[in-house]
CSV table of N, CA, C and O in Angstrom, one decimal:
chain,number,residue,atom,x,y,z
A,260,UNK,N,118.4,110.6,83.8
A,260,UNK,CA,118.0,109.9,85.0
A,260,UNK,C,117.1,110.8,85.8
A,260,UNK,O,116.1,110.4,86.4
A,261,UNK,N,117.7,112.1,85.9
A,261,UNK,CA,116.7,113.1,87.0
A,261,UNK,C,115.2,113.2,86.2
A,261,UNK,O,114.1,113.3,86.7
A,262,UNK,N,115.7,113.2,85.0
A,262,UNK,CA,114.1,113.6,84.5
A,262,UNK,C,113.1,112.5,84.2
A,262,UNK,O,111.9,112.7,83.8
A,263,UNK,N,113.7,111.2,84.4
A,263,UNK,CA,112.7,109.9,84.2
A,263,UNK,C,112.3,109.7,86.1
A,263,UNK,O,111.3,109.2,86.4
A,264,UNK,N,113.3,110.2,87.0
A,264,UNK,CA,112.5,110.1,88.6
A,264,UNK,C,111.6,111.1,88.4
A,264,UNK,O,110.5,110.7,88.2
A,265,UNK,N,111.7,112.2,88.3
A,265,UNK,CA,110.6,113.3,88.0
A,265,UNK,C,109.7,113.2,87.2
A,265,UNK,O,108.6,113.8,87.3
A,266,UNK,N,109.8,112.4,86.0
A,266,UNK,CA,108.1,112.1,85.2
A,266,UNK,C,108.2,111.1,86.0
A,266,UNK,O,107.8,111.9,87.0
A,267,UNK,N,108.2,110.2,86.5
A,267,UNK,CA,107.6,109.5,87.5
A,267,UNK,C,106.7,109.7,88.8
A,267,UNK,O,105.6,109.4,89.1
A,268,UNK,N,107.8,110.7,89.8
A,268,UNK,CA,107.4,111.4,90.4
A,268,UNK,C,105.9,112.0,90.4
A,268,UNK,O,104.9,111.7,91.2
A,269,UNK,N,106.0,113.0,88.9
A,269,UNK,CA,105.0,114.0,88.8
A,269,UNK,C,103.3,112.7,88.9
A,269,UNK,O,102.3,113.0,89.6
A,270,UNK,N,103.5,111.7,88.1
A,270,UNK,CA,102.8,110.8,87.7
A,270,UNK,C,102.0,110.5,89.0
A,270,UNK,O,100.8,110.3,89.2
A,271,UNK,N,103.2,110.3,90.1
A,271,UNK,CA,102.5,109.3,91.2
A,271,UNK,C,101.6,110.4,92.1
A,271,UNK,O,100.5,110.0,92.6
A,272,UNK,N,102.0,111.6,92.2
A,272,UNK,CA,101.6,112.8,92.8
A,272,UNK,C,100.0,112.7,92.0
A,272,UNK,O,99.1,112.9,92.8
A,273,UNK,N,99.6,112.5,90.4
A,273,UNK,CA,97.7,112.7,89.6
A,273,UNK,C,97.8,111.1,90.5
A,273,UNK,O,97.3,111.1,91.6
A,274,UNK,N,98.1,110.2,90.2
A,274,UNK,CA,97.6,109.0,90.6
A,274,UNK,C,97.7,108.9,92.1
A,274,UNK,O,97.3,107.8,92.5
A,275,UNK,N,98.1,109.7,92.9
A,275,UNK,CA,97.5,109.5,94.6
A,275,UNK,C,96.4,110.5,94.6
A,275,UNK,O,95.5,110.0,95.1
A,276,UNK,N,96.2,111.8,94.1
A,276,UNK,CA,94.7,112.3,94.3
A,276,UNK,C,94.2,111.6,93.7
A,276,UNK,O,93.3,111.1,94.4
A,277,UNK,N,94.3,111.2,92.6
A,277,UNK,CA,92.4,110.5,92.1
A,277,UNK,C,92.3,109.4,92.7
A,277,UNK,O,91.3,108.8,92.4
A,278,UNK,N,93.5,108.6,93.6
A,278,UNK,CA,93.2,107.5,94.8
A,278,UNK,C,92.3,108.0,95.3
A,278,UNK,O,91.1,107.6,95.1
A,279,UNK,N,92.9,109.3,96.2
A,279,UNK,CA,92.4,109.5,97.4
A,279,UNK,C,91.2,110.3,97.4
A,279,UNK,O,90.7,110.8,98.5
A,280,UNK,N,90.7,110.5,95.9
A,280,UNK,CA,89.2,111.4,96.0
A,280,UNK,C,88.4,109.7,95.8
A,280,UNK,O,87.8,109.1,96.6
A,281,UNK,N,88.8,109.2,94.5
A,281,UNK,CA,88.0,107.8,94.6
A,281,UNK,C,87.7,107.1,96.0
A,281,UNK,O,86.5,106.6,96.1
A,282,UNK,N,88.4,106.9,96.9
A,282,UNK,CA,88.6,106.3,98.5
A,282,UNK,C,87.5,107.4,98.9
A,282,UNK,O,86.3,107.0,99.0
A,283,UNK,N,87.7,108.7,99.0
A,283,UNK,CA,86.4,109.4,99.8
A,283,UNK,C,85.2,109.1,99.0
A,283,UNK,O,84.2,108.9,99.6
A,284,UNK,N,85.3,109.1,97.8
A,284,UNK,CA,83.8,108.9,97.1
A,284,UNK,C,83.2,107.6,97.5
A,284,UNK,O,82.1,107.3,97.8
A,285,UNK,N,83.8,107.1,97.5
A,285,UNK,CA,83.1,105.7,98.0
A,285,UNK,C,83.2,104.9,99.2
A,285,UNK,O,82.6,103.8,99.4
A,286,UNK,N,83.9,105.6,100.0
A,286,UNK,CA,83.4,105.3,101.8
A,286,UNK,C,81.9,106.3,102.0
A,286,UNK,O,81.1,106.2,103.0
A,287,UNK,N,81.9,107.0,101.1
A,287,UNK,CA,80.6,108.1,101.4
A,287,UNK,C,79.4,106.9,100.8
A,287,UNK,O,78.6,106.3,101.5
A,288,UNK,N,79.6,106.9,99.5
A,288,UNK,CA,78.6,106.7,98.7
A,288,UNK,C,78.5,104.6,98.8
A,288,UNK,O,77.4,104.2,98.8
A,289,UNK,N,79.4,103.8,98.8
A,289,UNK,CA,79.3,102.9,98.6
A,289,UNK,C,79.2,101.8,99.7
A,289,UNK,O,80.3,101.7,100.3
A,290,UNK,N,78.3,101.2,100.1
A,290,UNK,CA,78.4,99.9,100.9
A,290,UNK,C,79.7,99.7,101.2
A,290,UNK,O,80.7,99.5,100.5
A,291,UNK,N,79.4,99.8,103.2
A,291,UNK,CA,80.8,99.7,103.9
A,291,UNK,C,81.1,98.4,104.7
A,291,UNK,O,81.7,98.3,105.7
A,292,UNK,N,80.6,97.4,104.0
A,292,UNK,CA,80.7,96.2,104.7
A,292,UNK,C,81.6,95.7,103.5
A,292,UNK,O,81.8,94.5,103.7
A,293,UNK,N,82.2,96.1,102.5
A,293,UNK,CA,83.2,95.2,102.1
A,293,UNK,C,84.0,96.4,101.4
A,293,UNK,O,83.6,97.5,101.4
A,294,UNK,N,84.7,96.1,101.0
A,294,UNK,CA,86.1,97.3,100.3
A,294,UNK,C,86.0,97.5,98.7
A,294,UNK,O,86.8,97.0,98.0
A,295,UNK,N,85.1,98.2,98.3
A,295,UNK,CA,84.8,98.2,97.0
A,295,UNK,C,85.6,99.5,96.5
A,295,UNK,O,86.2,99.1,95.5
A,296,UNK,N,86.0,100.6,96.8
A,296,UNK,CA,86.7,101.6,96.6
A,296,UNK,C,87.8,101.0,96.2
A,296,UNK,O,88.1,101.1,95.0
A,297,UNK,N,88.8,100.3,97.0
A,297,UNK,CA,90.4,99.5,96.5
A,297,UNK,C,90.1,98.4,95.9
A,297,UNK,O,91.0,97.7,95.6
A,298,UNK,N,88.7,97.9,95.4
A,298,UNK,CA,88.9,96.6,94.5
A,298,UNK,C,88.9,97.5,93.2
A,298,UNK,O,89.8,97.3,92.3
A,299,UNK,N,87.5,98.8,93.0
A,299,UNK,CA,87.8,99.2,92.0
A,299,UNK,C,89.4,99.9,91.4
A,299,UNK,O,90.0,99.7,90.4
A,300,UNK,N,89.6,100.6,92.3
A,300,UNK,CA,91.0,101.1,92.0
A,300,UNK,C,91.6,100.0,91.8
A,300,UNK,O,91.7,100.0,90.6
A,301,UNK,N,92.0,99.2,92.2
A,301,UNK,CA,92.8,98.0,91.5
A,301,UNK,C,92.5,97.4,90.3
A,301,UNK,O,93.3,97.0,89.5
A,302,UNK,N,91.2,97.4,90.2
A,302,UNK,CA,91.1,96.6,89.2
A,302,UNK,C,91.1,97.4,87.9
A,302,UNK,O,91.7,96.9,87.0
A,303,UNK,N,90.5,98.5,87.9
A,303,UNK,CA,90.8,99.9,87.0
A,303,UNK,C,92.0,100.2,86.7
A,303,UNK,O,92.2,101.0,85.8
A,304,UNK,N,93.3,99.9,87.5
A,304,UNK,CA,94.2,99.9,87.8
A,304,UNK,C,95.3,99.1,86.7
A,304,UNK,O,96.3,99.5,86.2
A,305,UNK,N,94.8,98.0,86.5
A,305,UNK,CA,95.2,96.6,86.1
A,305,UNK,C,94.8,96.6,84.8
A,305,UNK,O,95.7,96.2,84.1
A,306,UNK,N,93.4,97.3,84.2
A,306,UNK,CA,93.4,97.7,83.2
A,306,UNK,C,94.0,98.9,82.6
A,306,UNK,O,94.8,98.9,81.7
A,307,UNK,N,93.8,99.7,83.0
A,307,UNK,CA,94.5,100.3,82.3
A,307,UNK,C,96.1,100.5,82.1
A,307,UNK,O,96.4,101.2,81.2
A,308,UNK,N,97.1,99.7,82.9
A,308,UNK,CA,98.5,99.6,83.1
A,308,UNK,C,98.2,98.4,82.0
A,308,UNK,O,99.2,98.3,81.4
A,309,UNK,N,97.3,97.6,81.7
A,309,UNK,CA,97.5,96.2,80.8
A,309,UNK,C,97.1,97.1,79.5
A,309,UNK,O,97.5,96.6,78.4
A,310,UNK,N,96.5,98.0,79.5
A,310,UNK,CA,96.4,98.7,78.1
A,310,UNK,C,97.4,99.4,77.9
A,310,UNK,O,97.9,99.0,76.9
A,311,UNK,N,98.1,100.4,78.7
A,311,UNK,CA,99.3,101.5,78.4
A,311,UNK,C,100.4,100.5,78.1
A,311,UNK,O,101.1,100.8,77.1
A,312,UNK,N,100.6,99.2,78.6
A,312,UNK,CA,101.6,98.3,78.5
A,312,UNK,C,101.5,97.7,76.7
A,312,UNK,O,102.6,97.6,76.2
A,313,UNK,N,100.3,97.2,75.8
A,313,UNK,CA,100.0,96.7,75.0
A,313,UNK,C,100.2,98.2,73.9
A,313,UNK,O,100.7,97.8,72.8
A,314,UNK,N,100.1,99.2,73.9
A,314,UNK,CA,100.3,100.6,73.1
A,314,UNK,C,101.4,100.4,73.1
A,314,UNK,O,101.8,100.7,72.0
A,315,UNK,N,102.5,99.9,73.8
A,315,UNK,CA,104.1,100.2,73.7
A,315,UNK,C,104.4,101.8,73.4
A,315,UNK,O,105.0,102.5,72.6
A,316,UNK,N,103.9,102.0,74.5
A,316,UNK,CA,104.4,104.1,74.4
A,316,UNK,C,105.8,104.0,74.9
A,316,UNK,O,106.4,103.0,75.4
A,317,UNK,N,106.4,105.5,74.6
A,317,UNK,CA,107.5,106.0,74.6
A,317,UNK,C,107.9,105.8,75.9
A,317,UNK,O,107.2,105.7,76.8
A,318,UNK,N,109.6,105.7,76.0
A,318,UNK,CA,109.9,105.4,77.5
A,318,UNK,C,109.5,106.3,78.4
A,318,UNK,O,109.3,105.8,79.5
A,319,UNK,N,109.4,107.6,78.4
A,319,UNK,CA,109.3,108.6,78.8
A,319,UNK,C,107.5,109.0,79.1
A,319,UNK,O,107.1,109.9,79.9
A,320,UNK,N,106.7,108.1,78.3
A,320,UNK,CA,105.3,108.7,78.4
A,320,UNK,C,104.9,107.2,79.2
A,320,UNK,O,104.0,107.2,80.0
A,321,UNK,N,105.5,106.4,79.0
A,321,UNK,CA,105.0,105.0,80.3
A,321,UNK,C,105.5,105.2,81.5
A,321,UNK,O,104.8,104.9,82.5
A,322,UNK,N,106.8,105.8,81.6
A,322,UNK,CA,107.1,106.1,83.3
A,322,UNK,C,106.4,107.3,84.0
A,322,UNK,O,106.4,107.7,85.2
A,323,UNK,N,105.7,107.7,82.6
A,323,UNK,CA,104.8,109.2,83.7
A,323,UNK,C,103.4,108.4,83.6
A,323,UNK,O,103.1,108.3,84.8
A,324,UNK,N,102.5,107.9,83.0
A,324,UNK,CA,101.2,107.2,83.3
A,324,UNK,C,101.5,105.1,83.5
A,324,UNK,O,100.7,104.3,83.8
A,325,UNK,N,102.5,105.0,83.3
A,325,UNK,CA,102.4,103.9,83.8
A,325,UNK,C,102.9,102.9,85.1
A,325,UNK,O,102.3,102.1,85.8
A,326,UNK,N,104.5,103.7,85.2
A,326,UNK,CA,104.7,103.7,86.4
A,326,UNK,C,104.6,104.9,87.5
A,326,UNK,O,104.5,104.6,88.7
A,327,UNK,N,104.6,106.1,87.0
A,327,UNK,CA,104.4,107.1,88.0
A,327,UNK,C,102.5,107.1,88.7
A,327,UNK,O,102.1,106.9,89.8
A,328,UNK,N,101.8,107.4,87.3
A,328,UNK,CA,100.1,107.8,88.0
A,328,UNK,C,99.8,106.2,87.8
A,328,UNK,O,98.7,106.2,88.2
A,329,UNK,N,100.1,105.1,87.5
A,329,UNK,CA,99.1,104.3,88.3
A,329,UNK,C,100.1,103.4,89.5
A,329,UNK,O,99.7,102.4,90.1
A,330,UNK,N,101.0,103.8,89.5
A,330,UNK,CA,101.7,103.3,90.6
A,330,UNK,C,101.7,104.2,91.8
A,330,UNK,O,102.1,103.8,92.8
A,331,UNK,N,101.2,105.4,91.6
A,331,UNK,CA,100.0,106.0,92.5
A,331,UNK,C,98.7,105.8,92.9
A,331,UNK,O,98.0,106.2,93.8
A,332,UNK,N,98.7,105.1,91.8
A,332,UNK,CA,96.9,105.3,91.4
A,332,UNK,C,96.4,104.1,92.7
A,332,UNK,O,95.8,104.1,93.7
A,333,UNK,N,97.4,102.8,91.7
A,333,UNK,CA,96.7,101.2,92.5
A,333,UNK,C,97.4,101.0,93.9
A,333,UNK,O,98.5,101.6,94.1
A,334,UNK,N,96.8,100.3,94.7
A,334,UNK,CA,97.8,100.1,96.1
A,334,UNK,C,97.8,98.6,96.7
A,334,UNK,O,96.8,98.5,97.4
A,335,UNK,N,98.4,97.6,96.7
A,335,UNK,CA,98.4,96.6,96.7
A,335,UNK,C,98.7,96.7,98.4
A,335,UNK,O,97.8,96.1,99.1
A,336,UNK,N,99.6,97.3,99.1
A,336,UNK,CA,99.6,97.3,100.3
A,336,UNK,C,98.0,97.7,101.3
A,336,UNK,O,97.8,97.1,102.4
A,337,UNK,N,97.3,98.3,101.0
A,337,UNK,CA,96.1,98.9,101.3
A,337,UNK,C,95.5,97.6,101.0
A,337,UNK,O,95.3,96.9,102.1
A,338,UNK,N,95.0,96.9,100.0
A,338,UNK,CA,94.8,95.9,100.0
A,338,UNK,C,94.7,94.9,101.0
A,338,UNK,O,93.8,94.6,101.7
A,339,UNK,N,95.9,94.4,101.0
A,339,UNK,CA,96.6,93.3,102.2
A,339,UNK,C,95.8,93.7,103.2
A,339,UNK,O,95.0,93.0,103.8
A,340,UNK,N,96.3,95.2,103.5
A,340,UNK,CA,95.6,95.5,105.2
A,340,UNK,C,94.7,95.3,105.3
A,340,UNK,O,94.3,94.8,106.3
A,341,UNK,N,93.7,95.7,104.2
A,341,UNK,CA,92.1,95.1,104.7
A,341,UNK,C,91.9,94.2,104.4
A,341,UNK,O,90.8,93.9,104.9
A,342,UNK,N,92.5,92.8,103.7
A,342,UNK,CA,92.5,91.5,103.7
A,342,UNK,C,92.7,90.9,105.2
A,342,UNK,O,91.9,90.0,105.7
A,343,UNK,N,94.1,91.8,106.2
A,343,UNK,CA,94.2,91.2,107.0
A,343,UNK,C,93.0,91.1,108.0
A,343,UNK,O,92.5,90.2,108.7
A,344,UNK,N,92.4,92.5,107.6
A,344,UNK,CA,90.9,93.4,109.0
A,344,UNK,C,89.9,92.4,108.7
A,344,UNK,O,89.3,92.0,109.8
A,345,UNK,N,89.6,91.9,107.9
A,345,UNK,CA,88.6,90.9,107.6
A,345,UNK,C,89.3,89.8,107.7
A,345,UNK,O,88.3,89.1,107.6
A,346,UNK,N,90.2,89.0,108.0
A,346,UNK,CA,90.8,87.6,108.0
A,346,UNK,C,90.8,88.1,110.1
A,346,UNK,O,90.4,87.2,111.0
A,347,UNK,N,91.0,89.0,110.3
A,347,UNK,CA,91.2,89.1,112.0
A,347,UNK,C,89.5,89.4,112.6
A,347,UNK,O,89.3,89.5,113.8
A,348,UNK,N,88.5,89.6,111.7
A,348,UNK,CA,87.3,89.7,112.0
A,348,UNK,C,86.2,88.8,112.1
A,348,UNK,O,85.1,88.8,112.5
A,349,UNK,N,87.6,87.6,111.3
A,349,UNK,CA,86.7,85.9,111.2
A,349,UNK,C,85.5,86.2,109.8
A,349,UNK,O,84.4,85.6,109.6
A,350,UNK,N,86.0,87.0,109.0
A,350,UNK,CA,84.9,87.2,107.8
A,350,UNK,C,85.4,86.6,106.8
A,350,UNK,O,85.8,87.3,105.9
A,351,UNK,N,85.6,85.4,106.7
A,351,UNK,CA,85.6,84.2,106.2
A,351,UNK,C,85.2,84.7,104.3
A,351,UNK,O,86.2,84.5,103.5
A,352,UNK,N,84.3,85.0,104.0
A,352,UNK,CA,83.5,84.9,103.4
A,352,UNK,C,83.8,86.3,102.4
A,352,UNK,O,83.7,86.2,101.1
A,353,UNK,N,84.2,87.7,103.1
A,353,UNK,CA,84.4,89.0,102.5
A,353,UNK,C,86.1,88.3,101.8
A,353,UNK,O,86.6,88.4,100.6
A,354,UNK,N,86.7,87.7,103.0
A,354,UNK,CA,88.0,87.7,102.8
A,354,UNK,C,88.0,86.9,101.6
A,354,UNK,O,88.0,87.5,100.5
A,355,UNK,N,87.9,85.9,101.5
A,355,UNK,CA,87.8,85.1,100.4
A,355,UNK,C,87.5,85.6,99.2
A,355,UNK,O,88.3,85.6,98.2
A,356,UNK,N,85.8,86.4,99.3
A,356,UNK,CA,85.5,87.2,97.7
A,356,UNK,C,86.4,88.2,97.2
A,356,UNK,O,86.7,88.4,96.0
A,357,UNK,N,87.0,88.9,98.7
A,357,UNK,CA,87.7,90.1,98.5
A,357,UNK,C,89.2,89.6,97.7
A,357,UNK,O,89.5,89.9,96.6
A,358,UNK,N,89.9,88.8,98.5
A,358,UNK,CA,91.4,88.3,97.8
A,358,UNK,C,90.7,87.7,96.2
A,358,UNK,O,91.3,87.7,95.2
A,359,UNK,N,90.0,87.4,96.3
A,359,UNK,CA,89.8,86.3,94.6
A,359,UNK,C,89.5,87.7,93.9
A,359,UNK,O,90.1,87.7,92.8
A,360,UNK,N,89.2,88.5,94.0
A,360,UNK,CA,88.2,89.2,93.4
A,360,UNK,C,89.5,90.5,92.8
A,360,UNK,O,89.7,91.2,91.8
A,361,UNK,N,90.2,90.3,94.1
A,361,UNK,CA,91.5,91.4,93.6
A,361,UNK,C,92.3,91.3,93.0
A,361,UNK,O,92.8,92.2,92.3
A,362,UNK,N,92.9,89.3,93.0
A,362,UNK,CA,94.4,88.8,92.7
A,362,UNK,C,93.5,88.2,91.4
A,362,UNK,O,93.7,89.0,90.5
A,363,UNK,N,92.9,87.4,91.1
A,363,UNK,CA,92.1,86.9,89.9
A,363,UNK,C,91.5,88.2,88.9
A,363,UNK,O,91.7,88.7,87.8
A,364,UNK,N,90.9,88.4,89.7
A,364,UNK,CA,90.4,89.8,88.8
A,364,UNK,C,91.2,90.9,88.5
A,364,UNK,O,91.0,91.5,87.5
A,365,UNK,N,92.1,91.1,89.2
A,365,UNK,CA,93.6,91.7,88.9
A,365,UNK,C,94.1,91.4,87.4
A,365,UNK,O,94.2,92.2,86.5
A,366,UNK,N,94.2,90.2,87.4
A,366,UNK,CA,95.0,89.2,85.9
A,366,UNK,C,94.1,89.1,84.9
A,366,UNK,O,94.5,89.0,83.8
A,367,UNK,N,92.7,89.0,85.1
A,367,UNK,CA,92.0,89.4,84.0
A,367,UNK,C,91.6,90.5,83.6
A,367,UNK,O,91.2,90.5,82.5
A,368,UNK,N,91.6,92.1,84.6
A,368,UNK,CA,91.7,92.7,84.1
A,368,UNK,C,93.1,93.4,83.4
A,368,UNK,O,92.8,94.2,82.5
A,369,UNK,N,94.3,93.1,83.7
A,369,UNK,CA,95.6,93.4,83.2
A,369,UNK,C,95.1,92.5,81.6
A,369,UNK,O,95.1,93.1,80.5
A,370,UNK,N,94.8,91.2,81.6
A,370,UNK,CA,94.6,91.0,79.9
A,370,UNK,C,94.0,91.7,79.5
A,370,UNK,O,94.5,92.4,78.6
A,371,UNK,N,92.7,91.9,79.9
A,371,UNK,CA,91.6,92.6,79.3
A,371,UNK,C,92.3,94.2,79.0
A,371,UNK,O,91.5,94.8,78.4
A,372,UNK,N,93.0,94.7,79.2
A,372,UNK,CA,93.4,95.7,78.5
A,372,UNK,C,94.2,96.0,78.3
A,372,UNK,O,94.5,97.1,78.3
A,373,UNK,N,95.4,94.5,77.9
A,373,UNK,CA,96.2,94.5,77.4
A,373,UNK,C,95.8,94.1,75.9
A,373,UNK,O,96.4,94.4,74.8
A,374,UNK,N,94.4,93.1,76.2
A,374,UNK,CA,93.5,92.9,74.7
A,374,UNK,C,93.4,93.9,74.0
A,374,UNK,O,93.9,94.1,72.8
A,375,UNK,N,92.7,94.9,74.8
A,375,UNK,CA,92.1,96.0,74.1
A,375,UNK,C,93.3,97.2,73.6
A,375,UNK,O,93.1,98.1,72.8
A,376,UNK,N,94.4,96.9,74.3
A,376,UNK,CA,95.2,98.0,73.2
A,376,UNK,C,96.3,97.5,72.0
A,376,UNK,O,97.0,98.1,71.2
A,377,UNK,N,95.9,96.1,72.4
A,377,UNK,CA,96.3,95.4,71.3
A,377,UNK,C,95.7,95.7,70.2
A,377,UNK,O,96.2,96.0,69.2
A,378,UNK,N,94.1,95.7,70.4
A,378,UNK,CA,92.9,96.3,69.1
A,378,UNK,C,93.4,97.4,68.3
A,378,UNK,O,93.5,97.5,67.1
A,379,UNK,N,93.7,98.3,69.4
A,379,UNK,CA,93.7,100.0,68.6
A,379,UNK,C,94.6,99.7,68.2
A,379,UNK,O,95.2,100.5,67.5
């Protein structure tokens, strides 16, 4: 038990830096009128947890990259909040692209790479 919270642990500790360098690289670099940094993380997110899920890896090698680093990685709460910032901004328009774009695009990227490790 201590050593499945600690590969988890260790997991969520790589998947919150490469959040939180991805989040700085793209508040710098990417168009700030809509939230592209947490769609990609999510959606990269969705894939690759739908691929590690389709490999059927070892209990011990899915709770350190599947639930520990991308359950660092993705952030569904971060999400919401900027769902809310744009629903409280009357941006009708972001909000809408942004939730479809997260929760839809979410589920097709979780198949899509649950496809693709079905392949290998």
């Amino acid at each position: 038990m201590l050593a499945t919270v600690t590969s988890a642990g260790i997991g969520a500790i790589f998947g919150a830096w490469i959040r939180y360098g991805l989040t700085n690289y793209g508040k710098k670099n990417w168009p700030t009128n809509f939230p592209w940094a947490t769609l990609v993380i999510n959606l990269s997110g969705a894939l690759i947890l739908g691929l590690i899920f389709a490999l059927n890896l070892k209990f011990d090698f899915y709770t350190l990259i599947g639930t520990g680093t991308m359950g660092g990685y993705t952030t569904f709460s971060t999400l919401n909040v900027e769902l809310l910032k744009e629903f409280k901004k009357h941006s009708k328009k972001i909000f809408l692209l942004y939730g479809c774009c997260s929760y839809l695009g979410g589920l097709l990227f979780v198949f899509l790479g649950f496809s693709i490790g079905k392949l290998i």
